[in-house]
Structure formats: C-alpha cells, structure tokens
Amino acid sequence: MNYQNILENIYNQVQPFLNEGKQADYIPALAKVNPEQIGVCLINMKGEQYSMGNAETRFSIQSISKVFALAMALNLEGSNLWKRMGKEPSGTSFNSLVQLEIEKGIPRNPFINAGAIVIADILLSHLANPEEEFIDFVRSIAQSETVNYNFSVARSERTCGYLNAAIANLLKYYNNIENDIEHVLQFYCLMCSIEMNCKELSQAFLCFADHTKEFNYKGVRLSSSQVKRINAIMQTCGFYDESGEFSYRVGLPGKSGVGGGIAAIYPQRYAVTAWSPRLNSKGNSVVGMKILELLTTETKESIF
Ligand code: GLN
C-alpha cells in the first residue's frame, strides 16, 4: 500500500474544508492556535512512517489523553474500575451534566469528561507522584522524552472550567470522588494539557494497535485482553455523541480532543493521527475526520 501517495492525495482533497468549523475557545489558551494547520502521520507495525503537512507541530492533545489515563487506571484497578463507571456510549456531549445526575454519579464511560475526572481521582489515590508518573508513561509509549504538559494551558482551563467543576462536585456528592475536588480538577486539566505532534501520537497509539504484543511501559502492564478492550471502548465511545458517525464514516477505533487531534488505530496494521484545530459542533476536528474517512475509503482497508 503506497500510504505516502494516498496521504498526499488526501491532503490536497481536504484543503477546501480548512475553513469549516470553529476552533475551541472555551479554553482561552486554545483560541490562540493558528487554525489553518493540517497534520497527518501514519505509522505501520513495521515502524514505517508516512506524513504530510504539520505532522511535527505539537498541539494540545486534550481528551486524547483520556486513553492514556484509562490504560494507567486499568493497570491499577483492573475490572474494579467498572464499579465506578460504565462502558456504554453516552449519546451526550463530552461535558454533559444531565445524564450524570440521572445515573447517580456513575459516568457512562471513561472517555467523557465525567469518566475521565473519576479516572484522575483513581490515579491520585494510587500513585505517589501522579504528575510525574503520568508524563513518564506517555513519554515512554510516544518514544519521546521531550513530550510535556503545558502548564499555562492547564491553568487557563482550570480557571474557566466551570462545567468540569460542576461535574466533579456532582461526582463527589454521589461519593464517586475520593480526593480533594480541586486537586482532581487540576490533575485532570494537566493531563489534557499535554502537547504532542501527529508523529508522537501515532507512535503512542501503535502500542495499543497489537494486543498480541506485550504491553509494559514504565510499570504500566496490560493484558492482551485489556489492550483489546481499550480499542473496543475507543470504537464505541471515542467521539462522544458522534461515535456512531465516526464509526460509520471512518470505521476505526480512535479518540479525539478539542485541540483538533484525532488518533485512530487499525488493529495489527497501523496507528494514524490527523490534526486540524477547527471543530464541528460535536467537538471533533472537521478536517481530521475527513482525512481519516478518505484514508479508509481510498485504501479500501476496513476492520469491517
Ligand atoms: N479539557 C477538555 C475539557 O475538559 C477536554 C475536552 C475534549 O477534548 N473533548 O473540556
């Protein structure tokens, strides 16, 4: 498969969509990013890399970090994790409060904000140095020692994150948060603030792309079944209330973030990341989704 040619082709085809959508501005620091950027990088199981555009420009990974946090929490809690959250698609926006109240403080899944805030709480309860251990794990799967948090983005989000604070309070009311709410929110925002580029994200997601290989990075050890199931949750819950649409148009497990990144996996074949900051109304990158839709359509490769 000539992925380089295919990516070049796709890169040209998506240019007309570059102005569609709107970049996230509810986190003030994200509104400052130049929205006219597109990056894409695919890395296959042999480690061969194919990329186009701004593939080496780092951006805020935001909710993509929820996959890494889930991996760490699963390692620590195993199936006990599912006592505190579900694994069903939410059908509601990533920061919705309504469902959480109706379902008495049990988030639908680990990839909406409520679920990821519970995961942040779990990591704080188990780890001696959560901030350090989390970034060390991400650096190790991304094979990049310079990946880091952006502390000013984290502060910017924490200062204006009234909805996430409401979610955390509701969770605490229902006894689904053990630690101090402020500490949990700060750690949650810090995880979201990590900056990576398309190459680093694809490298990191490649670790989840083959459940037959050993997963053991910085003490985070997952069984092959746990790795496979993280993919299953990405497939069903990775795009909030657009998970069905993503599955329909792209057909790969993946995870998006409001920084405009989307990382996806073709199990046992490749990991791919597409990035462009402008988002659709569901908070997913317009151009990112288009790139991945064209990739799976033009290659005729599908897991279905
Ligand atoms: N940090 C963002 C928030 O909590 C993450 C949301 C996202 O990327 N969908 O709102």
CSV table of C-alpha atoms and ligand atoms in Angstrom, one decimal:
chain,number,residue,atom,x,y,z
A,1,MET,CA,0.0,0.0,0.0
A,2,ASN,CA,1.5,3.3,-1.0
A,3,TYR,CA,0.4,5.3,2.0
A,4,GLN,CA,2.6,8.3,1.2
A,5,ASN,CA,0.8,8.8,-2.2
A,6,ILE,CA,-2.5,8.3,-0.6
A,7,LEU,CA,-1.8,10.8,2.2
A,8,GLU,CA,-0.6,13.4,-0.3
A,9,ASN,CA,-3.7,13.0,-2.3
A,10,ILE,CA,-5.9,13.3,0.7
A,11,TYR,CA,-4.0,16.3,1.9
A,12,ASN,CA,-4.9,18.1,-1.3
A,13,GLN,CA,-8.5,17.0,-1.2
A,14,VAL,CA,-9.2,18.3,2.3
A,15,GLN,CA,-7.9,21.9,1.6
A,16,PRO,CA,-11.4,23.2,0.8
A,17,PHE,CA,-12.6,22.2,4.2
A,18,LEU,CA,-9.9,24.1,6.1
A,19,ASN,CA,-12.3,27.0,7.0
A,20,GLU,CA,-15.2,24.8,8.1
A,21,GLY,CA,-16.0,24.7,11.8
A,22,LYS,CA,-14.6,26.7,14.7
A,23,GLN,CA,-11.6,26.1,17.0
A,24,ALA,CA,-12.3,25.6,20.7
A,25,ASP,CA,-12.3,28.9,22.5
A,26,TYR,CA,-13.9,27.9,25.8
A,27,ILE,CA,-10.3,27.1,26.9
A,28,PRO,CA,-8.8,30.6,26.3
A,29,ALA,CA,-5.3,29.3,25.5
A,30,LEU,CA,-6.6,27.1,22.7
A,31,ALA,CA,-8.2,30.1,20.9
A,32,LYS,CA,-4.7,31.4,20.2
A,33,VAL,CA,-3.6,28.5,18.0
A,34,ASN,CA,-3.4,29.2,14.2
A,35,PRO,CA,-6.3,27.3,12.9
A,36,GLU,CA,-5.0,27.0,9.3
A,37,GLN,CA,-2.9,23.9,10.0
A,38,ILE,CA,-3.2,20.3,9.0
A,39,GLY,CA,-1.0,17.5,10.0
A,40,VAL,CA,-1.2,13.8,9.5
A,41,CYS,CA,1.1,10.8,10.3
A,42,LEU,CA,0.6,7.1,9.8
A,43,ILE,CA,3.0,4.6,11.4
A,44,ASN,CA,2.6,0.9,10.5
A,45,MET,CA,3.5,-2.1,12.6
A,46,LYS,CA,7.0,-2.3,10.9
A,47,GLY,CA,7.6,1.3,12.2
A,48,GLU,CA,7.5,2.8,8.7
A,49,GLN,CA,6.2,6.4,8.9
A,50,TYR,CA,4.2,8.4,6.3
A,51,SER,CA,3.3,12.0,7.0
A,52,MET,CA,2.0,15.2,5.4
A,53,GLY,CA,1.7,18.9,6.5
A,54,ASN,CA,2.3,20.0,10.1
A,55,ALA,CA,3.0,16.5,11.4
A,56,GLU,CA,5.7,17.7,13.7
A,57,THR,CA,3.9,20.6,15.2
A,58,ARG,CA,2.8,19.9,18.7
A,59,PHE,CA,-0.7,20.7,19.8
A,60,SER,CA,-2.9,20.3,22.9
A,61,ILE,CA,-4.0,16.7,22.9
A,62,GLN,CA,-6.8,17.4,25.4
A,63,SER,CA,-9.2,14.4,25.5
A,64,ILE,CA,-6.9,12.1,23.6
A,65,SER,CA,-5.1,11.9,27.0
A,66,LYS,CA,-8.1,10.0,28.3
A,67,VAL,CA,-6.9,6.9,26.5
A,68,PHE,CA,-3.5,7.0,28.3
A,69,ALA,CA,-5.2,7.7,31.7
A,70,LEU,CA,-7.6,4.7,31.1
A,71,ALA,CA,-4.6,2.5,30.4
A,72,MET,CA,-2.9,3.5,33.7
A,73,ALA,CA,-6.1,3.2,35.7
A,74,LEU,CA,-6.9,-0.3,34.3
A,75,ASN,CA,-3.4,-1.4,35.3
A,76,LEU,CA,-4.0,-0.2,38.8
A,77,GLU,CA,-7.7,-1.2,39.4
A,78,GLY,CA,-8.3,-4.0,36.9
A,79,SER,CA,-12.0,-4.7,36.5
A,80,ASN,CA,-12.9,-2.9,39.8
A,81,LEU,CA,-12.7,0.2,37.6
A,82,TRP,CA,-16.1,-0.7,36.2
A,83,LYS,CA,-17.7,-0.3,39.6
A,84,ARG,CA,-17.2,3.4,39.3
A,85,MET,CA,-18.1,4.0,35.6
A,86,GLY,CA,-19.7,2.3,32.6
A,87,LYS,CA,-18.5,1.4,29.2
A,88,GLU,CA,-21.5,2.4,27.1
A,89,PRO,CA,-21.6,5.3,24.6
A,90,SER,CA,-23.2,8.3,26.2
A,91,GLY,CA,-25.0,9.8,23.3
A,92,THR,CA,-24.5,13.2,25.0
A,93,SER,CA,-21.8,15.8,24.7
A,94,PHE,CA,-18.5,15.3,26.4
A,95,ASN,CA,-19.2,17.7,29.2
A,96,SER,CA,-22.9,16.9,29.8
A,97,LEU,CA,-24.2,17.0,33.4
A,98,VAL,CA,-27.8,15.8,32.8
A,99,GLN,CA,-27.0,12.1,32.3
A,100,LEU,CA,-24.6,12.1,35.3
A,101,GLU,CA,-27.4,13.3,37.6
A,102,ILE,CA,-30.0,10.8,36.3
A,103,GLU,CA,-27.5,7.9,36.6
A,104,LYS,CA,-26.5,9.0,40.1
A,105,GLY,CA,-22.8,9.9,39.6
A,106,ILE,CA,-21.8,6.9,37.6
A,107,PRO,CA,-20.3,8.2,34.3
A,108,ARG,CA,-21.3,6.3,31.2
A,109,ASN,CA,-17.7,5.7,30.1
A,110,PRO,CA,-14.1,6.8,30.7
A,111,PHE,CA,-13.9,9.0,27.6
A,112,ILE,CA,-16.4,11.6,28.6
A,113,ASN,CA,-15.2,14.3,31.0
A,114,ALA,CA,-17.1,12.8,34.0
A,115,GLY,CA,-15.4,9.4,33.5
A,116,ALA,CA,-12.0,10.9,33.0
A,117,ILE,CA,-12.4,13.0,36.1
A,118,VAL,CA,-13.1,9.8,38.1
A,119,ILE,CA,-10.0,8.3,36.4
A,120,ALA,CA,-7.9,11.3,37.5
A,121,ASP,CA,-9.2,10.6,41.1
A,122,ILE,CA,-8.2,7.0,40.9
A,123,LEU,CA,-4.7,7.9,39.7
A,124,LEU,CA,-4.3,10.4,42.5
A,125,SER,CA,-5.4,7.7,45.1
A,126,HIS,CA,-2.8,5.1,43.8
A,127,LEU,CA,0.2,7.0,42.6
A,128,ALA,CA,2.9,8.6,44.8
A,129,ASN,CA,3.8,11.2,42.2
A,130,PRO,CA,0.9,11.1,39.8
A,131,GLU,CA,2.0,14.1,37.6
A,132,GLU,CA,5.5,12.7,37.1
A,133,GLU,CA,4.4,9.1,36.6
A,134,PHE,CA,1.7,10.0,34.1
A,135,ILE,CA,4.0,12.1,31.9
A,136,ASP,CA,6.7,9.4,32.2
A,137,PHE,CA,4.3,6.8,30.9
A,138,VAL,CA,3.2,9.0,27.9
A,139,ARG,CA,6.9,9.8,27.1
A,140,SER,CA,7.7,6.1,27.1
A,141,ILE,CA,4.9,5.0,24.7
A,142,ALA,CA,5.5,8.0,22.5
A,143,GLN,CA,9.2,7.3,22.5
A,144,SER,CA,9.8,11.0,23.1
A,145,GLU,CA,11.5,12.3,26.2
A,146,THR,CA,10.5,16.0,25.4
A,147,VAL,CA,6.7,15.5,25.5
A,148,ASN,CA,5.4,17.6,28.3
A,149,TYR,CA,2.4,19.3,30.0
A,150,ASN,CA,1.7,22.9,29.1
A,151,PHE,CA,1.1,24.4,32.5
A,152,SER,CA,-0.4,27.6,31.2
A,153,VAL,CA,-3.0,25.8,29.1
A,154,ALA,CA,-3.8,23.7,32.2
A,155,ARG,CA,-4.2,26.8,34.3
A,156,SER,CA,-6.2,28.5,31.6
A,157,GLU,CA,-8.6,25.6,31.5
A,158,ARG,CA,-8.8,25.3,35.3
A,159,THR,CA,-9.6,29.0,35.7
A,160,CYS,CA,-12.6,28.9,33.3
A,161,GLY,CA,-13.6,25.2,33.7
A,162,TYR,CA,-16.9,25.9,35.5
A,163,LEU,CA,-18.7,22.9,33.8
A,164,ASN,CA,-16.0,20.4,34.8
A,165,ALA,CA,-16.1,21.8,38.3
A,166,ALA,CA,-19.8,21.2,38.4
A,167,ILE,CA,-19.2,17.6,37.1
A,168,ALA,CA,-16.6,17.0,39.8
A,169,ASN,CA,-19.0,18.4,42.5
A,170,LEU,CA,-21.8,16.1,41.3
A,171,LEU,CA,-19.4,13.1,41.4
A,172,LYS,CA,-18.3,14.0,44.9
A,173,TYR,CA,-21.9,14.3,46.0
A,174,TYR,CA,-22.5,10.8,44.8
A,175,ASN,CA,-19.3,9.5,46.5
A,176,ASN,CA,-17.5,8.8,43.3
A,177,ILE,CA,-14.5,11.1,44.1
A,178,GLU,CA,-12.2,10.2,47.0
A,179,ASN,CA,-9.7,13.1,46.8
A,180,ASP,CA,-10.0,16.8,47.2
A,181,ILE,CA,-12.0,18.2,44.2
A,182,GLU,CA,-9.6,21.0,43.4
A,183,HIS,CA,-6.7,18.6,43.3
A,184,VAL,CA,-8.6,16.2,41.0
A,185,LEU,CA,-9.6,19.0,38.6
A,186,GLN,CA,-6.1,20.4,38.5
A,187,PHE,CA,-4.7,16.9,37.6
A,188,TYR,CA,-7.4,16.4,35.0
A,189,CYS,CA,-6.6,19.7,33.3
A,190,LEU,CA,-2.9,18.9,33.4
A,191,MET,CA,-3.4,15.6,31.7
A,192,CYS,CA,-5.5,17.3,29.0
A,193,SER,CA,-2.8,20.0,28.5
A,194,ILE,CA,-0.1,17.6,27.2
A,195,GLU,CA,1.3,18.7,23.9
A,196,MET,CA,2.3,16.2,21.2
A,197,ASN,CA,2.6,16.1,17.5
A,198,CYS,CA,1.0,13.7,15.0
A,199,LYS,CA,4.1,11.5,14.9
A,200,GLU,CA,4.4,11.2,18.6
A,201,LEU,CA,0.7,10.4,19.0
A,202,SER,CA,0.8,7.8,16.3
A,203,GLN,CA,3.8,6.2,17.9
A,204,ALA,CA,2.0,6.2,21.3
A,205,PHE,CA,-1.2,4.7,19.8
A,206,LEU,CA,0.8,2.0,18.0
A,207,CYS,CA,1.3,0.4,21.4
A,208,PHE,CA,-2.4,-0.2,21.6
A,209,ALA,CA,-2.6,-1.4,18.0
A,210,ASP,CA,-1.5,-5.0,18.6
A,211,HIS,CA,-3.0,-6.8,21.5
A,212,THR,CA,-0.8,-9.9,20.8
A,213,LYS,CA,2.3,-8.0,21.8
A,214,GLU,CA,3.3,-7.4,25.4
A,215,PHE,CA,2.2,-4.0,26.8
A,216,ASN,CA,4.6,-3.0,29.5
A,217,TYR,CA,5.8,0.6,29.7
A,218,LYS,CA,7.0,2.3,32.9
A,219,GLY,CA,5.3,-0.2,35.1
A,220,VAL,CA,2.0,0.0,33.2
A,221,ARG,CA,1.3,-3.6,32.3
A,222,LEU,CA,-1.8,-4.5,30.4
A,223,SER,CA,-3.0,-8.0,29.4
A,224,SER,CA,-3.8,-8.6,25.8
A,225,SER,CA,-7.5,-8.6,26.6
A,226,GLN,CA,-7.2,-5.2,28.4
A,227,VAL,CA,-5.5,-3.7,25.3
A,228,LYS,CA,-8.1,-5.2,23.0
A,229,ARG,CA,-10.9,-3.8,25.2
A,230,ILE,CA,-9.4,-0.3,25.2
A,231,ASN,CA,-9.8,-0.5,21.5
A,232,ALA,CA,-13.4,-1.6,21.9
A,233,ILE,CA,-14.1,1.4,24.1
A,234,MET,CA,-12.5,3.8,21.6
A,235,GLN,CA,-14.7,2.3,18.9
A,236,THR,CA,-17.9,2.8,20.8
A,237,CYS,CA,-17.1,5.9,22.9
A,238,GLY,CA,-14.1,7.7,21.4
A,239,PHE,CA,-16.1,10.6,19.8
A,240,TYR,CA,-18.8,11.4,22.4
A,241,ASP,CA,-22.2,11.8,20.7
A,242,GLU,CA,-20.5,11.4,17.3
A,243,SER,CA,-19.1,7.9,18.0
A,244,GLY,CA,-21.7,6.3,15.6
A,245,GLU,CA,-20.9,8.8,12.9
A,246,PHE,CA,-17.2,8.3,13.2
A,247,SER,CA,-17.7,4.5,13.1
A,248,TYR,CA,-19.9,4.9,10.0
A,249,ARG,CA,-17.6,7.2,8.1
A,250,VAL,CA,-14.1,6.0,9.3
A,251,GLY,CA,-14.7,2.7,10.9
A,252,LEU,CA,-11.6,2.6,13.2
A,253,PRO,CA,-11.3,2.8,16.9
A,254,GLY,CA,-10.0,6.2,17.9
A,255,LYS,CA,-10.0,9.2,20.2
A,256,SER,CA,-10.5,12.9,19.5
A,257,GLY,CA,-9.7,16.0,21.5
A,258,VAL,CA,-10.8,19.6,21.4
A,259,GLY,CA,-7.3,20.7,20.4
A,260,GLY,CA,-8.3,19.3,16.9
A,261,GLY,CA,-6.4,16.0,17.1
A,262,ILE,CA,-7.8,12.5,16.3
A,263,ALA,CA,-5.7,9.4,16.8
A,264,ALA,CA,-7.0,6.1,15.4
A,265,ILE,CA,-5.9,2.5,15.2
A,266,TYR,CA,-6.2,-0.1,12.5
A,267,PRO,CA,-5.5,-3.2,14.7
A,268,GLN,CA,-2.4,-5.1,13.8
A,269,ARG,CA,-1.8,-2.7,10.9
A,270,TYR,CA,-1.2,0.9,11.8
A,271,ALA,CA,-1.8,3.9,14.0
A,272,VAL,CA,-2.7,7.2,12.4
A,273,THR,CA,-3.2,10.8,13.7
A,274,ALA,CA,-4.8,13.7,11.9
A,275,TRP,CA,-4.9,17.2,13.3
A,276,SER,CA,-6.5,20.4,12.3
A,277,PRO,CA,-7.9,22.8,15.0
A,278,ARG,CA,-11.3,23.7,13.6
A,279,LEU,CA,-14.1,21.6,15.2
A,280,ASN,CA,-17.6,20.6,14.3
A,281,SER,CA,-20.5,21.1,16.7
A,282,LYS,CA,-19.7,17.9,18.5
A,283,GLY,CA,-16.1,19.0,19.3
A,284,ASN,CA,-14.4,16.8,16.7
A,285,SER,CA,-11.9,18.1,14.1
A,286,VAL,CA,-13.7,18.7,10.7
A,287,VAL,CA,-10.6,18.2,8.6
A,288,GLY,CA,-9.3,15.4,10.9
A,289,MET,CA,-12.4,13.4,10.4
A,290,LYS,CA,-12.4,14.0,6.7
A,291,ILE,CA,-8.8,12.8,6.4
A,292,LEU,CA,-9.5,9.6,8.2
A,293,GLU,CA,-12.7,9.0,6.2
A,294,LEU,CA,-10.8,9.4,2.9
A,295,LEU,CA,-7.9,7.2,4.2
A,296,THR,CA,-10.1,4.2,5.0
A,297,THR,CA,-12.2,4.8,1.8
A,298,GLU,CA,-9.3,5.2,-0.6
A,299,THR,CA,-7.2,2.3,0.8
A,300,LYS,CA,-10.4,0.1,0.9
A,301,GLU,CA,-8.9,-1.2,4.2
A,302,SER,CA,-11.5,-1.7,6.8
A,303,ILE,CA,-11.9,-3.7,10.0
A,304,PHE,CA,-15.5,-4.4,9.0
B,1,GLN,N1,-10.0,19.5,28.6
B,1,GLN,C1,-11.2,19.5,27.8
B,1,GLN,C2,-12.4,19.6,28.7
B,1,GLN,O1,-12.5,19.1,29.8
B,1,GLN,C3,-11.2,18.2,27.1
B,1,GLN,C4,-12.4,18.0,26.2
B,1,GLN,C5,-12.2,17.4,24.9
B,1,GLN,O2,-11.1,17.3,24.4
B,1,GLN,N2,-13.2,16.9,24.3
B,1,GLN,O3,-13.4,20.3,28.4
